PDB file of C-alpha atoms in Angstrom:
ATOM      1  CA  MET A   1      -9.053  14.255  14.293  1.00  0.00           C
ATOM      2  CA  SER A   2      -5.453  14.654  13.277  1.00  0.00           C
ATOM      3  CA  ALA A   3      -3.975  14.824   9.823  1.00  0.00           C
ATOM      4  CA  LEU A   4      -2.084  11.603   9.156  1.00  0.00           C
ATOM      5  CA  ALA A   5      -0.471  10.118   6.061  1.00  0.00           C
ATOM      6  CA  THR A   6       1.031   6.838   4.938  1.00  0.00           C
ATOM      7  CA  VAL A   7       3.573   6.345   2.167  1.00  0.00           C
ATOM      8  CA  GLY A   8       4.654   3.223   0.338  1.00  0.00           C
ATOM      9  CA  ASP A   9       3.360  -0.172  -0.610  1.00  0.00           C
ATOM     10  CA  ASN A  10       0.031  -1.590  -1.598  1.00  0.00           C
ATOM     11  CA  THR A  11      -0.673  -5.018  -3.042  1.00  0.00           C
ATOM     12  CA  ILE A  12      -3.312  -7.499  -3.981  1.00  0.00           C
ATOM     13  CA  ASP A  13      -2.981 -10.408  -1.542  1.00  0.00           C
ATOM     14  CA  GLU A  14      -3.938 -13.655  -3.269  1.00  0.00           C
ATOM     15  CA  TYR A  15      -4.518 -16.453  -0.746  1.00  0.00           C
ATOM     16  CA  VAL A  16      -4.283 -20.027  -2.025  1.00  0.00           C
ATOM     17  CA  GLY A  17      -4.439 -23.447  -0.381  1.00  0.00           C
ATOM     18  CA  GLU A  18      -6.612 -24.200   2.641  1.00  0.00           C
ATOM     19  CA  ASP A  19      -8.023 -20.668   2.540  1.00  0.00           C
ATOM     20  CA  SER A  20      -8.448 -18.780  -0.671  1.00  0.00           C
ATOM     21  CA  GLY A  21      -9.404 -15.233  -1.482  1.00  0.00           C
ATOM     22  CA  SER A  22      -8.157 -11.975  -2.873  1.00  0.00           C
ATOM     23  CA  PHE A  23      -7.755  -8.863  -0.750  1.00  0.00           C
ATOM     24  CA  VAL A  24      -6.420  -5.332  -1.149  1.00  0.00           C
ATOM     25  CA  GLY A  25      -3.530  -4.910   1.272  1.00  0.00           C
ATOM     26  CA  GLY A  26       0.054  -3.843   1.824  1.00  0.00           C
ATOM     27  CA  ASN A  27       1.785  -2.271   4.813  1.00  0.00           C
ATOM     28  CA  ALA A  28       1.271   1.436   4.064  1.00  0.00           C
ATOM     29  CA  LEU A  29      -2.213   0.851   2.661  1.00  0.00           C
ATOM     30  CA  ASN A  30      -3.296  -1.249   5.662  1.00  0.00           C
ATOM     31  CA  VAL A  31      -2.105   1.424   8.093  1.00  0.00           C
ATOM     32  CA  ALA A  32      -4.068   4.078   6.172  1.00  0.00           C
ATOM     33  CA  VAL A  33      -7.205   1.928   6.225  1.00  0.00           C
ATOM     34  CA  HIS A  34      -6.949   1.206   9.949  1.00  0.00           C
ATOM     35  CA  LEU A  35      -6.274   4.847  10.838  1.00  0.00           C
ATOM     36  CA  ARG A  36      -9.313   5.843   8.779  1.00  0.00           C
ATOM     37  CA  GLY A  37     -11.342   3.161  10.569  1.00  0.00           C
ATOM     38  CA  LEU A  38     -10.355   4.804  13.853  1.00  0.00           C
ATOM     39  CA  GLY A  39     -11.860   8.060  12.595  1.00  0.00           C
ATOM     40  CA  HIS A  40      -8.717   9.898  11.520  1.00  0.00           C
ATOM     41  CA  ASP A  41      -8.336  11.952   8.375  1.00  0.00           C
ATOM     42  CA  VAL A  42      -5.615  10.100   6.503  1.00  0.00           C
ATOM     43  CA  ALA A  43      -3.882  10.414   3.153  1.00  0.00           C
ATOM     44  CA  TYR A  44      -2.138   7.660   1.206  1.00  0.00           C
ATOM     45  CA  ALA A  45       0.808   8.164  -1.158  1.00  0.00           C
ATOM     46  CA  GLY A  46       2.010   5.343  -3.383  1.00  0.00           C
ATOM     47  CA  ALA A  47       1.706   3.834  -6.845  1.00  0.00           C
ATOM     48  CA  VAL A  48      -0.603   1.460  -8.635  1.00  0.00           C
ATOM     49  CA  GLY A  49      -0.408   0.120 -12.162  1.00  0.00           C
ATOM     50  CA  THR A  50      -2.658   0.761 -15.121  1.00  0.00           C
ATOM     51  CA  ASP A  51      -4.357  -2.615 -14.625  1.00  0.00           C
ATOM     52  CA  ALA A  52      -7.670  -3.628 -13.043  1.00  0.00           C
ATOM     53  CA  ALA A  53      -5.851  -4.372  -9.775  1.00  0.00           C
ATOM     54  CA  GLY A  54      -4.711  -0.744  -9.613  1.00  0.00           C
ATOM     55  CA  GLU A  55      -8.279   0.432 -10.038  1.00  0.00           C
ATOM     56  CA  ARG A  56      -9.317  -2.018  -7.322  1.00  0.00           C
ATOM     57  CA  VAL A  57      -6.797  -0.499  -4.891  1.00  0.00           C
ATOM     58  CA  ARG A  58      -7.861   3.065  -5.760  1.00  0.00           C
ATOM     59  CA  SER A  59     -11.533   2.223  -5.442  1.00  0.00           C
ATOM     60  CA  ALA A  60     -11.072   0.503  -2.070  1.00  0.00           C
ATOM     61  CA  LEU A  61      -9.225   3.487  -0.583  1.00  0.00           C
ATOM     62  CA  ASP A  62     -11.619   6.018  -2.091  1.00  0.00           C
ATOM     63  CA  GLY A  63     -14.602   4.078  -0.765  1.00  0.00           C
ATOM     64  CA  LEU A  64     -13.216   4.327   2.747  1.00  0.00           C
ATOM     65  CA  GLY A  65     -12.605   8.066   2.493  1.00  0.00           C
ATOM     66  CA  VAL A  66      -8.804   7.959   2.331  1.00  0.00           C
ATOM     67  CA  ASP A  67      -7.334  11.073   0.657  1.00  0.00           C
ATOM     68  CA  LEU A  68      -5.767   9.925  -2.629  1.00  0.00           C
ATOM     69  CA  ALA A  69      -3.936  13.119  -3.619  1.00  0.00           C
ATOM     70  CA  GLY A  70      -0.655  11.192  -3.382  1.00  0.00           C
ATOM     71  CA  LEU A  71      -1.736   8.097  -5.327  1.00  0.00           C
ATOM     72  CA  VAL A  72      -0.092   7.879  -8.734  1.00  0.00           C
ATOM     73  CA  VAL A  73      -0.703   5.533 -11.638  1.00  0.00           C
ATOM     74  CA  LEU A  74       2.471   4.246 -13.272  1.00  0.00           C
ATOM     75  CA  ASP A  75       2.810   2.232 -16.463  1.00  0.00           C
ATOM     76  CA  GLY A  76       2.912  -1.403 -15.467  1.00  0.00           C
ATOM     77  CA  VAL A  77       1.148  -3.736 -13.075  1.00  0.00           C
ATOM     78  CA  THR A  78       0.047  -3.369  -9.491  1.00  0.00           C
ATOM     79  CA  SER A  79       1.886  -5.300  -6.805  1.00  0.00           C
ATOM     80  CA  VAL A  80       0.720  -8.823  -6.006  1.00  0.00           C
ATOM     81  CA  SER A  81       1.515 -11.207  -3.165  1.00  0.00           C
ATOM     82  CA  ARG A  82       0.639 -14.890  -3.226  1.00  0.00           C
ATOM     83  CA  ILE A  83       0.205 -16.440   0.203  1.00  0.00           C
ATOM     84  CA  ARG A  84      -0.232 -20.190   0.633  1.00  0.00           C
ATOM     85  CA  VAL A  85      -2.326 -21.247   3.621  1.00  0.00           C
ATOM     86  CA  ARG A  86      -1.184 -24.646   4.868  1.00  0.00           C
ATOM     87  CA  PRO A  87      -3.544 -27.223   6.404  1.00  0.00           C
ATOM     88  CA  ASP A  88      -2.293 -26.200   9.881  1.00  0.00           C
ATOM     89  CA  GLY A  89      -3.234 -22.573   9.125  1.00  0.00           C
ATOM     90  CA  GLU A  90       0.319 -21.290   8.733  1.00  0.00           C
ATOM     91  CA  ARG A  91       0.697 -18.734   5.968  1.00  0.00           C
ATOM     92  CA  VAL A  92       3.710 -18.870   3.672  1.00  0.00           C
ATOM     93  CA  ILE A  93       4.504 -16.072   1.246  1.00  0.00           C
ATOM     94  CA  GLU A  94       5.211 -17.756  -2.097  1.00  0.00           C
ATOM     95  CA  LEU A  95       5.528 -14.622  -4.200  1.00  0.00           C
ATOM     96  CA  GLU A  96       5.969 -10.930  -3.553  1.00  0.00           C
ATOM     97  CA  ASP A  97       6.161  -8.803  -6.673  1.00  0.00           C
ATOM     98  CA  PHE A  98       6.284  -5.134  -5.706  1.00  0.00           C
ATOM     99  CA  ALA A  99       5.855  -4.178  -9.390  1.00  0.00           C
ATOM    100  CA  VAL A 100       5.201  -0.414  -9.754  1.00  0.00           C
ATOM    101  CA  CYS A 101       5.477   0.093  -5.978  1.00  0.00           C
ATOM    102  CA  ALA A 102       9.216  -0.493  -6.428  1.00  0.00           C
ATOM    103  CA  ASP A 103       9.289   2.415  -8.899  1.00  0.00           C
ATOM    104  CA  TYR A 104       7.330   4.870  -6.741  1.00  0.00           C
ATOM    105  CA  ARG A 105       9.326   7.873  -5.586  1.00  0.00           C
ATOM    106  CA  PRO A 106       7.531  10.914  -4.147  1.00  0.00           C
ATOM    107  CA  THR A 107       8.146  14.159  -6.006  1.00  0.00           C
ATOM    108  CA  GLU A 108       9.366  17.299  -4.230  1.00  0.00           C
ATOM    109  CA  ALA A 109       5.754  18.540  -4.234  1.00  0.00           C
ATOM    110  CA  ASP A 110       4.637  15.237  -2.636  1.00  0.00           C
ATOM    111  CA  LEU A 111       7.319  15.547   0.032  1.00  0.00           C
ATOM    112  CA  ASP A 112       6.314  19.155   0.745  1.00  0.00           C
ATOM    113  CA  ARG A 113       2.680  18.064   1.165  1.00  0.00           C
ATOM    114  CA  LEU A 114       3.672  15.142   3.400  1.00  0.00           C
ATOM    115  CA  ALA A 115       5.742  17.479   5.596  1.00  0.00           C
ATOM    116  CA  GLY A 116       2.499  19.218   6.565  1.00  0.00           C
ATOM    117  CA  TYR A 117       1.022  16.136   8.261  1.00  0.00           C
ATOM    118  CA  ALA A 118       1.250  15.601  12.004  1.00  0.00           C
ATOM    119  CA  PHE A 119       2.419  12.009  11.485  1.00  0.00           C
ATOM    120  CA  VAL A 120       3.630  10.089   8.432  1.00  0.00           C
ATOM    121  CA  HIS A 121       3.898   6.297   8.438  1.00  0.00           C
ATOM    122  CA  LEU A 122       6.467   4.977   5.981  1.00  0.00           C
ATOM    123  CA  GLY A 123       5.768   1.486   4.650  1.00  0.00           C
ATOM    124  CA  TRP A 124       7.921  -0.514   2.240  1.00  0.00           C
ATOM    125  CA  THR A 125       9.712   1.470  -0.431  1.00  0.00           C
ATOM    126  CA  PRO A 126      13.237   1.257  -1.843  1.00  0.00           C
ATOM    127  CA  TYR A 127      13.464   5.013  -1.277  1.00  0.00           C
ATOM    128  CA  ALA A 128      12.748   4.936   2.475  1.00  0.00           C
ATOM    129  CA  GLY A 129      16.076   6.537   3.433  1.00  0.00           C
ATOM    130  CA  GLU A 130      15.577   9.438   1.036  1.00  0.00           C
ATOM    131  CA  ILE A 131      12.000   9.974   2.168  1.00  0.00           C
ATOM    132  CA  ARG A 132      12.965   9.923   5.854  1.00  0.00           C
ATOM    133  CA  SER A 133      15.761  12.430   5.196  1.00  0.00           C
ATOM    134  CA  ALA A 134      13.417  14.748   3.321  1.00  0.00           C
TER     135      ALA A 134
END
C-alpha cells in the first residue's frame, strides 16, 4: 500500500425531489474514501464546522480508517450542497455553500506532512494555487 493524501472539500449532500437522502461527500473526501476502499492508506486534510454535520463527516471518515491528522474543526458550519433530482433523473445543484471549507488553509506543519506522501489529490479550495506551489 502507498501513502496517499487528499486535501480540500467535504460536504453534506442533501438530495431533494424525485430522490431524497443525505450523504457525506465532497471531491477531496470522496477521493479519500475511494482510495481507502481500494486498500490504500490515505489521509484527509480539510475543515468541518462545530455542528452535527461536522461530526458526521469526521465519524464517516474515521469509521472507514481514513487518517484524520489533517482534519480541523473551525468555528462555523460544515459545507452543504442541495441537489434536486428531476423526474427524468437529472440532478441539478440548487445550493453549494462551502462554509468552513472556504476558510480552510493548511498550516506550514500540514504542508510539511503532506509533502511526505507519495501522492496528494487536491480537491476544491480557494487556496489551491498556494498549496500546489508549496
